[in-house]
PDB file of C-alpha atoms in Angstrom:
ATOM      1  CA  UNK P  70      35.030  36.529  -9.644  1.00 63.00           C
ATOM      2  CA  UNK P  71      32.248  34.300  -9.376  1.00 60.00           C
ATOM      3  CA  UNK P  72      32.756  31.039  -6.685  1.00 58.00           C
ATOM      4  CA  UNK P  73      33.299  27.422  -8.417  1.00 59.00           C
ATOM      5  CA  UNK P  74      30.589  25.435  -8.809  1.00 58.00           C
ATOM      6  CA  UNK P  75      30.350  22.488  -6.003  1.00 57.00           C
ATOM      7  CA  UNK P  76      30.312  19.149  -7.463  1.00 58.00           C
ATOM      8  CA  UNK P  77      27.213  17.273  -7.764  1.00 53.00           C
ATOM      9  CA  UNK P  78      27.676  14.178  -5.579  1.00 56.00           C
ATOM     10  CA  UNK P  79      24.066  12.995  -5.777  1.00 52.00           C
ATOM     11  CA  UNK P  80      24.192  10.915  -8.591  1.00 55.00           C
ATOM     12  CA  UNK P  81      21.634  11.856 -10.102  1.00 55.00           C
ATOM     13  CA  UNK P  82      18.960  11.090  -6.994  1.00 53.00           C
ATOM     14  CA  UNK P  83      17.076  14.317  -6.336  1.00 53.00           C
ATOM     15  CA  UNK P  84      17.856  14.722  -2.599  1.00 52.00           C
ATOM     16  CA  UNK P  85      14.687  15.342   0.080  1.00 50.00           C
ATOM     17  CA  UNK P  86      13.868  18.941   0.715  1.00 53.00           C
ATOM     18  CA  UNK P  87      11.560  19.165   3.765  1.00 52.00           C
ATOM     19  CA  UNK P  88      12.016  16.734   6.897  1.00 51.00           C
ATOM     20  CA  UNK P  89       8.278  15.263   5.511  1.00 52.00           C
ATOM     21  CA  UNK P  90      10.271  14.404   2.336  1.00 52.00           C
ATOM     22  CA  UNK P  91      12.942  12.663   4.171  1.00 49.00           C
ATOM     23  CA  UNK P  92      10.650  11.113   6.661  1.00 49.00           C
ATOM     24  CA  UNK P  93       8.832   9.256   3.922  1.00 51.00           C
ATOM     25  CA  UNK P  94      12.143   7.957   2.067  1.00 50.00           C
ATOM     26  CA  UNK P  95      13.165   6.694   4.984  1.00 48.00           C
ATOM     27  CA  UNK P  96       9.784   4.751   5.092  1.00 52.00           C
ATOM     28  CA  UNK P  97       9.982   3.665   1.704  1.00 54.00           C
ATOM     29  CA  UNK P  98      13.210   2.213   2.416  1.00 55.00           C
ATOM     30  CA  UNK P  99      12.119   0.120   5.495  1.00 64.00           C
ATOM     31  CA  UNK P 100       8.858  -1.297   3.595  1.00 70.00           C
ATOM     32  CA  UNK P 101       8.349  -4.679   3.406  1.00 85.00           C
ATOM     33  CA  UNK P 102       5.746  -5.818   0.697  1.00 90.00           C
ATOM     34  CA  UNK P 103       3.534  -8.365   2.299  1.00 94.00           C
ATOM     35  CA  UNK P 104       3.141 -11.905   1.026  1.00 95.00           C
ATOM     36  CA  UNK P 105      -0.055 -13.370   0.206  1.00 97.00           C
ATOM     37  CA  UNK P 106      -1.942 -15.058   3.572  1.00 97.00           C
ATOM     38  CA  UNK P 107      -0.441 -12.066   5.605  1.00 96.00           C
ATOM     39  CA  UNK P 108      -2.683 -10.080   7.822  1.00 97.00           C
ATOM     40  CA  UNK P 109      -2.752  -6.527   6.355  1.00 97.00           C
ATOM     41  CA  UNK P 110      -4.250  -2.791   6.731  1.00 96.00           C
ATOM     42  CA  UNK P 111      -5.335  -0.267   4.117  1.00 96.00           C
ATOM     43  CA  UNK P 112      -3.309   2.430   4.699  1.00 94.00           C
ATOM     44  CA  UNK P 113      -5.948   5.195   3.675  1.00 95.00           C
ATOM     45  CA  UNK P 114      -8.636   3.230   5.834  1.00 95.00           C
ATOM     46  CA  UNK P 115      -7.127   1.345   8.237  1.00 95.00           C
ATOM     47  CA  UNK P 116      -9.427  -1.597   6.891  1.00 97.00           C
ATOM     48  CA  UNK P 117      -7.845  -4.854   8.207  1.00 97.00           C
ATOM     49  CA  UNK P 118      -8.350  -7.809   5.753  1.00 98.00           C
ATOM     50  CA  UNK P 119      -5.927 -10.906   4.392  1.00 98.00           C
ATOM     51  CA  UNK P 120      -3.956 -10.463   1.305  1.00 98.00           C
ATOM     52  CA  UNK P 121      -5.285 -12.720  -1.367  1.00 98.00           C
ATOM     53  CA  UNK P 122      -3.534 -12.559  -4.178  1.00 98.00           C
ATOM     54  CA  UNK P 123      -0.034 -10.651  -5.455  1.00 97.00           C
ATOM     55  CA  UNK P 124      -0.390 -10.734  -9.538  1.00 97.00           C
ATOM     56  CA  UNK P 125       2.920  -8.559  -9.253  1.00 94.00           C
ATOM     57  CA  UNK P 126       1.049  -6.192 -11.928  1.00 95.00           C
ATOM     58  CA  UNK P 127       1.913  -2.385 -12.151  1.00 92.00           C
ATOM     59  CA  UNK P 128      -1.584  -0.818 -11.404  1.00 94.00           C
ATOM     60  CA  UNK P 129      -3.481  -3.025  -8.709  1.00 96.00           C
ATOM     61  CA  UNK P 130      -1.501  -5.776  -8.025  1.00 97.00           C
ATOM     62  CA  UNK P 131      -2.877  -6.724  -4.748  1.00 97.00           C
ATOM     63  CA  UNK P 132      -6.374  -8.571  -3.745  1.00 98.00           C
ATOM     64  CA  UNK P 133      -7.749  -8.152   0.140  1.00 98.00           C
ATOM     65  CA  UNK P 134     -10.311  -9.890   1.119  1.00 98.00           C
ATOM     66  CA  UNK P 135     -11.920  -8.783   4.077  1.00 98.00           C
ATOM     67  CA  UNK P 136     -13.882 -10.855   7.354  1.00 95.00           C
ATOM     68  CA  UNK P 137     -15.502  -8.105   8.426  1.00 96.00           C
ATOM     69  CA  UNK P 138     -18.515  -8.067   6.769  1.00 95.00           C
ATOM     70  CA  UNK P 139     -18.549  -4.396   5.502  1.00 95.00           C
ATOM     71  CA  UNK P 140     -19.138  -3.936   1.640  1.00 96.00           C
ATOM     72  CA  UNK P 141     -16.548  -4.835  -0.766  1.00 96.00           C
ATOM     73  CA  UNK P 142     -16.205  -7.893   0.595  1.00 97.00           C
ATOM     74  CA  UNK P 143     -12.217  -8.131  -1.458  1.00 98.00           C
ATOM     75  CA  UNK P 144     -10.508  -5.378  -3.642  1.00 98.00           C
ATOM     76  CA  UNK P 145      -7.625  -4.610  -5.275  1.00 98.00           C
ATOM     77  CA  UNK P 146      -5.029  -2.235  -4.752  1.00 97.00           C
ATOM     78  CA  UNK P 147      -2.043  -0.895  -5.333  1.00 97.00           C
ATOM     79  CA  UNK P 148       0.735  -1.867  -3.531  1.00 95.00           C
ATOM     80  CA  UNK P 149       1.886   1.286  -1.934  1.00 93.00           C
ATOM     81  CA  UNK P 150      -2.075   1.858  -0.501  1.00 95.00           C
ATOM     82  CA  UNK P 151      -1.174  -1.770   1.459  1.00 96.00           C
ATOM     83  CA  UNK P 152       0.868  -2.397   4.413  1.00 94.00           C
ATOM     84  CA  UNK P 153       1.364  -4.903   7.496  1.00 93.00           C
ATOM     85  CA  UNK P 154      -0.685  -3.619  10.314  1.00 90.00           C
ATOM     86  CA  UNK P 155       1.434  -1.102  13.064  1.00 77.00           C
ATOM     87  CA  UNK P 156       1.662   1.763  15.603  1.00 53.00           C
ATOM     88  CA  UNK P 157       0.955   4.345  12.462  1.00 45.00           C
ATOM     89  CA  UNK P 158      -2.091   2.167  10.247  1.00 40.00           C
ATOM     90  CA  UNK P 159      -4.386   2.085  13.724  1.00 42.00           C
ATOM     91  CA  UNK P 160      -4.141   5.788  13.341  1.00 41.00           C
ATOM     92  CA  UNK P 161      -5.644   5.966   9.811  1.00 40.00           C
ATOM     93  CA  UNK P 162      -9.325   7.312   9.383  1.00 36.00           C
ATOM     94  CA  UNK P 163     -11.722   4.617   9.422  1.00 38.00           C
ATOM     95  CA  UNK P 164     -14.553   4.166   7.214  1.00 39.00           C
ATOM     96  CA  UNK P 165     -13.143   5.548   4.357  1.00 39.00           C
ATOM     97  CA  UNK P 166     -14.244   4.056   0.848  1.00 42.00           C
ATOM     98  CA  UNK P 167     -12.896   0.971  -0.198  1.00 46.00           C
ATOM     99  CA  UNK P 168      -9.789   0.086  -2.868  1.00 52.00           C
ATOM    100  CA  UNK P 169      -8.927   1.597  -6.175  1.00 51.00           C
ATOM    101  CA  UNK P 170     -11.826   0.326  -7.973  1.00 51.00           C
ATOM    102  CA  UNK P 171     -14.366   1.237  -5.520  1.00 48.00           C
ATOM    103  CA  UNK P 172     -17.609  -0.749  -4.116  1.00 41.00           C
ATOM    104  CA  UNK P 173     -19.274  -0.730  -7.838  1.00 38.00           C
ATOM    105  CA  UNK P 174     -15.753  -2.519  -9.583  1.00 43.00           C
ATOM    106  CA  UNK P 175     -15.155  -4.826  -6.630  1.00 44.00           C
ATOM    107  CA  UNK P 176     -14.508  -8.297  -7.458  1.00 46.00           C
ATOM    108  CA  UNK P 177     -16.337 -10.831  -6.184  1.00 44.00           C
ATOM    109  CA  UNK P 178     -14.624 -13.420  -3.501  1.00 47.00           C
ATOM    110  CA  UNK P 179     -12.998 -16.099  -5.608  1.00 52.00           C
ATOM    111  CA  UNK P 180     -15.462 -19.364  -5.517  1.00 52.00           C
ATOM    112  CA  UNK P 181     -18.955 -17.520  -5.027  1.00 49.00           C
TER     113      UNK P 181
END
């Protein structure tokens, strides 16, 4: 005779499956969007620069502009790629490219 089947008490949420996996949920649960004027870090870069502008669009809903004089001057990006500067974004590789649109789609900084 074959053992009953244990009820599904997930509700539906796929439940983490490595510690990596839970690791990150937990993350996701603890981040904070920033609000334009804040101080932030490219997570992929560890770029520091000043967020500019939240359109609240799906894609790349977030403008940085940067002070320190490295080309693109601003970006976009998506939200996820952006975060408030901490212990784990001054670890991040530096000098990696720019946002989602790269040097060549970079807009310029509003008012030149």
């Amino acid at each position: 005779a074959a053992a009953p089947a244990a009820a599904d008490t997930s509700g539906g949420r796929a439940e983490p499956t490595s510690s990596g996996e839970r690791a990150g949920a937990v993350e996701a649960a603890f981040w904070e969007r920033p609000s334009v004027g804040d101080t932030v870090v490219i997570v992929a870069s560890g770029r520091e620069g000043r967020l500019a502008v939240d359109d609240g669009s799906d894609e790349l809903p977030l403008k940085v502009e940067f002070q320190d004089g490295v080309l693109p001057f601003a970006d976009w990006f998506p939200a996820a790629s952006v975060s408030k500067p901490s212990g784990a974004a001054a670890g991040a590789a530096a000098g990696a490219p720019g946002g989602a649109r790269g040097a060549a789609g970079a807009a310029a900084p509003e008012g030149i």
